[in-house]
PDB file of C-alpha atoms in Angstrom:
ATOM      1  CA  UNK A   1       0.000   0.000   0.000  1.00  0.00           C
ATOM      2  CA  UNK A   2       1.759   3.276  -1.037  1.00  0.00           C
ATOM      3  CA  UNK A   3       1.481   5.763   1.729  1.00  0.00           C
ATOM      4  CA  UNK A   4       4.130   9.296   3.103  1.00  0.00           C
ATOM      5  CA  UNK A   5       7.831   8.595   3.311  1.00  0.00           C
ATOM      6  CA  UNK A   6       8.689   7.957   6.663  1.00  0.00           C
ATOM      7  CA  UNK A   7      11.963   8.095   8.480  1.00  0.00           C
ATOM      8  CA  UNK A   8      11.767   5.230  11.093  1.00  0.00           C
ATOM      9  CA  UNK A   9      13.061   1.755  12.590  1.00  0.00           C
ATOM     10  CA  UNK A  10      12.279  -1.105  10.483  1.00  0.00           C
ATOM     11  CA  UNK A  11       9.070   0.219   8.463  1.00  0.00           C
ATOM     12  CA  UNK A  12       7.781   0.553  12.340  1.00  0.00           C
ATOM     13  CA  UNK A  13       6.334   4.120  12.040  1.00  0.00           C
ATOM     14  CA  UNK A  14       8.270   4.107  15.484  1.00  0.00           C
ATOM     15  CA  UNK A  15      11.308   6.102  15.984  1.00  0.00           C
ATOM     16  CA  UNK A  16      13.449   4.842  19.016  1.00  0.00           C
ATOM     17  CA  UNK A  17      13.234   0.945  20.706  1.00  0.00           C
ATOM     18  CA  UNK A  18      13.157  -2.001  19.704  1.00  0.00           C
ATOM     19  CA  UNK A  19      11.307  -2.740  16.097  1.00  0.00           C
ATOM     20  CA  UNK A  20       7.970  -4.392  16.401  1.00  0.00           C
ATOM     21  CA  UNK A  21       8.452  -8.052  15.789  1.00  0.00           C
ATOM     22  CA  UNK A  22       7.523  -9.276  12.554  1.00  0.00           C
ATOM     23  CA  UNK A  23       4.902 -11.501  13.523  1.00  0.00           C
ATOM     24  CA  UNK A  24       3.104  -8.853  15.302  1.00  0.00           C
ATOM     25  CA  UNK A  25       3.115  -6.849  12.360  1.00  0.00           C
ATOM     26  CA  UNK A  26       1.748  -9.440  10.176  1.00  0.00           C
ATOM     27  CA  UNK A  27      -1.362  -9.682  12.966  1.00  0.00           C
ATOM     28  CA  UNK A  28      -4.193  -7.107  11.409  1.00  0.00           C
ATOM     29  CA  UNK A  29      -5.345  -6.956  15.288  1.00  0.00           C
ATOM     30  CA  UNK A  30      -2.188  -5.646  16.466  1.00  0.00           C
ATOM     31  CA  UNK A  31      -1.818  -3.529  13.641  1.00  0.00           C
ATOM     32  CA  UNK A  32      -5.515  -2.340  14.339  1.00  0.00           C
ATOM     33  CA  UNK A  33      -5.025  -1.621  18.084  1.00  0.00           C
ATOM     34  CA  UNK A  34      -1.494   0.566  17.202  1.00  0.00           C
ATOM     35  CA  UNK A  35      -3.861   2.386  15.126  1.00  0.00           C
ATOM     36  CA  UNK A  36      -6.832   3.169  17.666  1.00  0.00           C
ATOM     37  CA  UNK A  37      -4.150   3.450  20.263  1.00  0.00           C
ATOM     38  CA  UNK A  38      -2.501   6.177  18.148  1.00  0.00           C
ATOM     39  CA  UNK A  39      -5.479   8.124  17.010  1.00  0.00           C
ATOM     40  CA  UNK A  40      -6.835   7.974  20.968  1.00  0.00           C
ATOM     41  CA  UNK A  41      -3.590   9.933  22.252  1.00  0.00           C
ATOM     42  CA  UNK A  42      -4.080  12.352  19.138  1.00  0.00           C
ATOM     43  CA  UNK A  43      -7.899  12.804  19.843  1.00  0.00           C
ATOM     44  CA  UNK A  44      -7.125  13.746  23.200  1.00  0.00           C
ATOM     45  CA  UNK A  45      -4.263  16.611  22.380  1.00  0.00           C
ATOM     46  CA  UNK A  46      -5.864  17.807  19.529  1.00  0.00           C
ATOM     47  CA  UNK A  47      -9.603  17.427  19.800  1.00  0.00           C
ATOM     48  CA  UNK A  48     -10.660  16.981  23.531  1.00  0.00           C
ATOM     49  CA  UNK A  49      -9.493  15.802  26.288  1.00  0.00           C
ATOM     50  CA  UNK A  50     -13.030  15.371  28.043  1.00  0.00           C
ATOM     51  CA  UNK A  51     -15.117  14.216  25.071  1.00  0.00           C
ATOM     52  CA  UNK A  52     -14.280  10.598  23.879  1.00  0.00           C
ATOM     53  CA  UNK A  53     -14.409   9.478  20.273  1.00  0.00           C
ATOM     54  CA  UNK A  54     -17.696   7.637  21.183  1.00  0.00           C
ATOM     55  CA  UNK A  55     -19.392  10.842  22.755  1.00  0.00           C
ATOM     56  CA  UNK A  56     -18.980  12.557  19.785  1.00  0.00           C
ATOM     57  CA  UNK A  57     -19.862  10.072  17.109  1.00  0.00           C
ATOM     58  CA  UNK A  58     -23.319  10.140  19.458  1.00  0.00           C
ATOM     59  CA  UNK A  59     -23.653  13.899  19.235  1.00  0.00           C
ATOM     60  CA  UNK A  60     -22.788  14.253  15.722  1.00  0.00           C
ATOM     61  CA  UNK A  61     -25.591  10.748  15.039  1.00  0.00           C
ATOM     62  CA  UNK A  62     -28.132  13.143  17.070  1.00  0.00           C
ATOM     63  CA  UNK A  63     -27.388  15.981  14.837  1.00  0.00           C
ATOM     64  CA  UNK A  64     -27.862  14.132  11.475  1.00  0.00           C
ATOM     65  CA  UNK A  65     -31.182  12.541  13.093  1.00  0.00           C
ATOM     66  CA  UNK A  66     -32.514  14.891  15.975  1.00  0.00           C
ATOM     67  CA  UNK A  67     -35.352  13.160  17.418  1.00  0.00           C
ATOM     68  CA  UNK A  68     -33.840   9.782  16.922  1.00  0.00           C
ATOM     69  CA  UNK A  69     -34.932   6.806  19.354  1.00  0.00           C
ATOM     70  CA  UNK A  70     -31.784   5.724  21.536  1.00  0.00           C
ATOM     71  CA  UNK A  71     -32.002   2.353  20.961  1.00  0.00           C
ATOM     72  CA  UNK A  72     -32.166   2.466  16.761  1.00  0.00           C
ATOM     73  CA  UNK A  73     -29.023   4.872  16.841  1.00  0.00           C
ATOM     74  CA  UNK A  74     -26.341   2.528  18.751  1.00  0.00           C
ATOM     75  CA  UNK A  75     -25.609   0.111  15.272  1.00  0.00           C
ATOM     76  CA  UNK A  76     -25.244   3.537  13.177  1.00  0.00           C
ATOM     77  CA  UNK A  77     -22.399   4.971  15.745  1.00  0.00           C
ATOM     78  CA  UNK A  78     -21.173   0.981  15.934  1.00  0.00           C
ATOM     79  CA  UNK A  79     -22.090   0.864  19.692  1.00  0.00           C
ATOM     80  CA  UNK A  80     -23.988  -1.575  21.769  1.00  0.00           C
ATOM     81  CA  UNK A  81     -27.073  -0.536  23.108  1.00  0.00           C
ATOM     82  CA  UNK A  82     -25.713  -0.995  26.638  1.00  0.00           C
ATOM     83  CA  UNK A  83     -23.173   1.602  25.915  1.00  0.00           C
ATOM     84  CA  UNK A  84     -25.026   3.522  24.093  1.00  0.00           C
ATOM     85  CA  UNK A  85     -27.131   3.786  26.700  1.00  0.00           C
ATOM     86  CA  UNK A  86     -24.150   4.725  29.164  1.00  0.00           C
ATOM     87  CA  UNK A  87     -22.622   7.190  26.640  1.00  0.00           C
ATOM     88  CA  UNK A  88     -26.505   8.914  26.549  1.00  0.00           C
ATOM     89  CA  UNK A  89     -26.718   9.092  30.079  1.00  0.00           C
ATOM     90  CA  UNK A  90     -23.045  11.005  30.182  1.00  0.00           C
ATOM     91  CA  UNK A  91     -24.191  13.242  27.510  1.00  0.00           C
ATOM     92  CA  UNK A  92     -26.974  14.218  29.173  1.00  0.00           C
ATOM     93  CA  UNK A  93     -25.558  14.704  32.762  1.00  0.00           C
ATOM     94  CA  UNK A  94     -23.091  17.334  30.928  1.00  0.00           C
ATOM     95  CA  UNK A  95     -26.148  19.170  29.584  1.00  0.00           C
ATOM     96  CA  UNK A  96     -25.139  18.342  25.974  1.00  0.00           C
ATOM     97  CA  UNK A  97     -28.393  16.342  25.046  1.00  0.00           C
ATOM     98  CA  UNK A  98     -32.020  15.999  26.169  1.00  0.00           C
ATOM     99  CA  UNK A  99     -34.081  12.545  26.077  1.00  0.00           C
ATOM    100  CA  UNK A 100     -37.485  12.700  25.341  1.00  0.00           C
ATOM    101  CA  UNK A 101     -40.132   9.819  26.091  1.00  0.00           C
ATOM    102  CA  UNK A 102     -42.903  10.017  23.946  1.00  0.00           C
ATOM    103  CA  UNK A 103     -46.711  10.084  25.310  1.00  0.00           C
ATOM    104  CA  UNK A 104     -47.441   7.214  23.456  1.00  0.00           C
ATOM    105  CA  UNK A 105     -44.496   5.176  24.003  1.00  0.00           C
ATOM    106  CA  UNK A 106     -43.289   5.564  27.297  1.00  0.00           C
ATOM    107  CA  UNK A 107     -40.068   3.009  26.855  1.00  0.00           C
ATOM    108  CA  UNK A 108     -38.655   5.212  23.660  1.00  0.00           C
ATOM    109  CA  UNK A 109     -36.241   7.690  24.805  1.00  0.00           C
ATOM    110  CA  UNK A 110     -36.164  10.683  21.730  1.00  0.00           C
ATOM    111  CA  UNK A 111     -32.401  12.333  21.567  1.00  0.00           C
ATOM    112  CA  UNK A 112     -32.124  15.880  21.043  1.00  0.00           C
ATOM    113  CA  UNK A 113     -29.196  18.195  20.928  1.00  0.00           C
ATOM    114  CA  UNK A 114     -29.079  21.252  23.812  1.00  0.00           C
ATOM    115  CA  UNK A 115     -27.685  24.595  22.907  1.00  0.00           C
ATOM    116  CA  UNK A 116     -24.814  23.697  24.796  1.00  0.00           C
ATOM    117  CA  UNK A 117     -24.364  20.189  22.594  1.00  0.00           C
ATOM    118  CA  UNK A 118     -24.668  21.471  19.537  1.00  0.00           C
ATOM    119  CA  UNK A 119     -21.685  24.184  20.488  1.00  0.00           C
ATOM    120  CA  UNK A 120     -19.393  21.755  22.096  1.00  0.00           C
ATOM    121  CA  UNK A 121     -20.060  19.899  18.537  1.00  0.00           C
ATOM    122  CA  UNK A 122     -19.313  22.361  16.541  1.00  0.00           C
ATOM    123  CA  UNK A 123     -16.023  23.034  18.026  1.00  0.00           C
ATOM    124  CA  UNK A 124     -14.861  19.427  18.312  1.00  0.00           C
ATOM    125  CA  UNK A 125     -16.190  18.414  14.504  1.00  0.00           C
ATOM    126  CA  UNK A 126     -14.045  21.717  13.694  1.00  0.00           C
ATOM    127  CA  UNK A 127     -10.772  19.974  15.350  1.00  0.00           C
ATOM    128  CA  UNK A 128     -11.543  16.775  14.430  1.00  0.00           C
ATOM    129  CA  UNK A 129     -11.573  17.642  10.759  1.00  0.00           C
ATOM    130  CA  UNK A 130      -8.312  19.083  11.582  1.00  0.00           C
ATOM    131  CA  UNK A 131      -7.035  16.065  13.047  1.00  0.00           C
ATOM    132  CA  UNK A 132      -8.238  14.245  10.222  1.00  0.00           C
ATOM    133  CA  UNK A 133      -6.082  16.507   8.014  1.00  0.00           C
ATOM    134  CA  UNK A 134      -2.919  15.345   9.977  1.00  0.00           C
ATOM    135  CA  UNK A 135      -3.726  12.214  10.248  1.00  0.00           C
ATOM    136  CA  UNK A 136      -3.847  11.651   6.381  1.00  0.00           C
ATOM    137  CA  UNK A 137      -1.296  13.578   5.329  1.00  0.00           C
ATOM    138  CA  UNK A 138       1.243  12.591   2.547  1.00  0.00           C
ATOM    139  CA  UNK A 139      -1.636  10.458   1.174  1.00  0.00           C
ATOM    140  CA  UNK A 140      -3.297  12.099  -2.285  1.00  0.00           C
ATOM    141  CA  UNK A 141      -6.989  12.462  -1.832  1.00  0.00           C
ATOM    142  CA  UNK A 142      -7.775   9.459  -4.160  1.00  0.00           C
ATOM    143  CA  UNK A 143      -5.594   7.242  -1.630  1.00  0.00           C
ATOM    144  CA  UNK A 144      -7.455   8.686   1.509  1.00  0.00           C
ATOM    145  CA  UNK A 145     -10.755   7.791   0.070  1.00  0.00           C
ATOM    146  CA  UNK A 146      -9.361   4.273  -1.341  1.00  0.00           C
ATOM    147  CA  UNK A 147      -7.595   3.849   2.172  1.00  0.00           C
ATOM    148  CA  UNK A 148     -11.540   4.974   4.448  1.00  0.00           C
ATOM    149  CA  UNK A 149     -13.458   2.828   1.859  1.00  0.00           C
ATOM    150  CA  UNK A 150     -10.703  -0.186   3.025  1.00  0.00           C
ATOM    151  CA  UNK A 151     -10.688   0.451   6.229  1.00  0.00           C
ATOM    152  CA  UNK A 152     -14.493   0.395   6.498  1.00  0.00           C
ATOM    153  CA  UNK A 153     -15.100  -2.710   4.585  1.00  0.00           C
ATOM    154  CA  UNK A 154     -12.801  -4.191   7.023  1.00  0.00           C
ATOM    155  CA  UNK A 155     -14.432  -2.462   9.808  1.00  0.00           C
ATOM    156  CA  UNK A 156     -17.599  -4.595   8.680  1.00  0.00           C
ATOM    157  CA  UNK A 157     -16.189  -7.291   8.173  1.00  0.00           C
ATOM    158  CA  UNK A 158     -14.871  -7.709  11.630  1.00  0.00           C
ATOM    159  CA  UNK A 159     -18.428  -6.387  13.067  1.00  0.00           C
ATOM    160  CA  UNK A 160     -19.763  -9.533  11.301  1.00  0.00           C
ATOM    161  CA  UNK A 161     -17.729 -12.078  12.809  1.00  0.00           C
ATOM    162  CA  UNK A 162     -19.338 -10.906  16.243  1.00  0.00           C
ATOM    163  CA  UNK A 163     -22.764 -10.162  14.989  1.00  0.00           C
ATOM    164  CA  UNK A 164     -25.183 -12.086  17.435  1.00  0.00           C
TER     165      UNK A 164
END
């Protein structure tokens, strides 16, 4: 896969220690973890340091769909509905959303942005997109959308194997 020059140990992307051993590189779920590992520590310097990666997949899901039921958004943000349901209740202890229960439906719980969500969205979707940039730099724009369409085709494909 062609992607930026880098100056490293061993192909590692790592600078100093040991190299990786070559059997660990040849694992996609090591490979996989490095990468969420990596892009973790980056979220949290460069996008926020309170709001996870989950949070704001939620937020930004309840912006696309305001008035969404809780329990038909988790597969769209690739949560379970048990942590869906924990990441909801955060949310909404930090004033970002509101849940609604419909008169006629009293187990539904509607999801709504506050004032205060849809700010603290804006801002992180603003560094996020800049993280993105960084994140796919030295690859030309055809490569970054090759390299996303990939990477979520694999993404699927591991969902699948743990599909119930």
């Amino acid at each position: 896969m062609a992607g930026p020059a880098r100056e490293t140990t061993a192909g590692t992307g790592r600078k100093r220690g040991l190299p990786a051993p070559p059997e660990l590189l040849a694992a996609p779920g090591y490979v996989a973890r490095r990468l969420h590992q990596a892009y973790v520590a980056a979220w949290v310097r460069m996008v926020d340091p309170t709001l996870t990666g989950p949070q704001f997949a939620v937020l930004t899901a309840v912006d696309a769909y305001p008035g969404v039921e809780q329990g038909s958004l988790a597969s769209s943000v690739a949560l379970d509905r048990s942590t869906m349901a924990s990441i909801v209740r955060r949310l909404e202890d930090r004033g970002l959303i509101v849940r609604h229960t419909p008169a006629d439906d009293g187990r539904k719980r509607l999801l709504h942005l506050t004032d205060s969500g849809a700010a603290v969205l804006r801002d992180a979707d603003r560094r996020a997109r800049e993280l993105d940039v960084h994140l796919m730099r030295g690859y030309p724009a055809a490569e970054q959308d090759r390299l996303l369409r990939e990477l979520t085709a694999l993404s699927e494909h591991w969902e699948s194997l743990v599909d119930d």
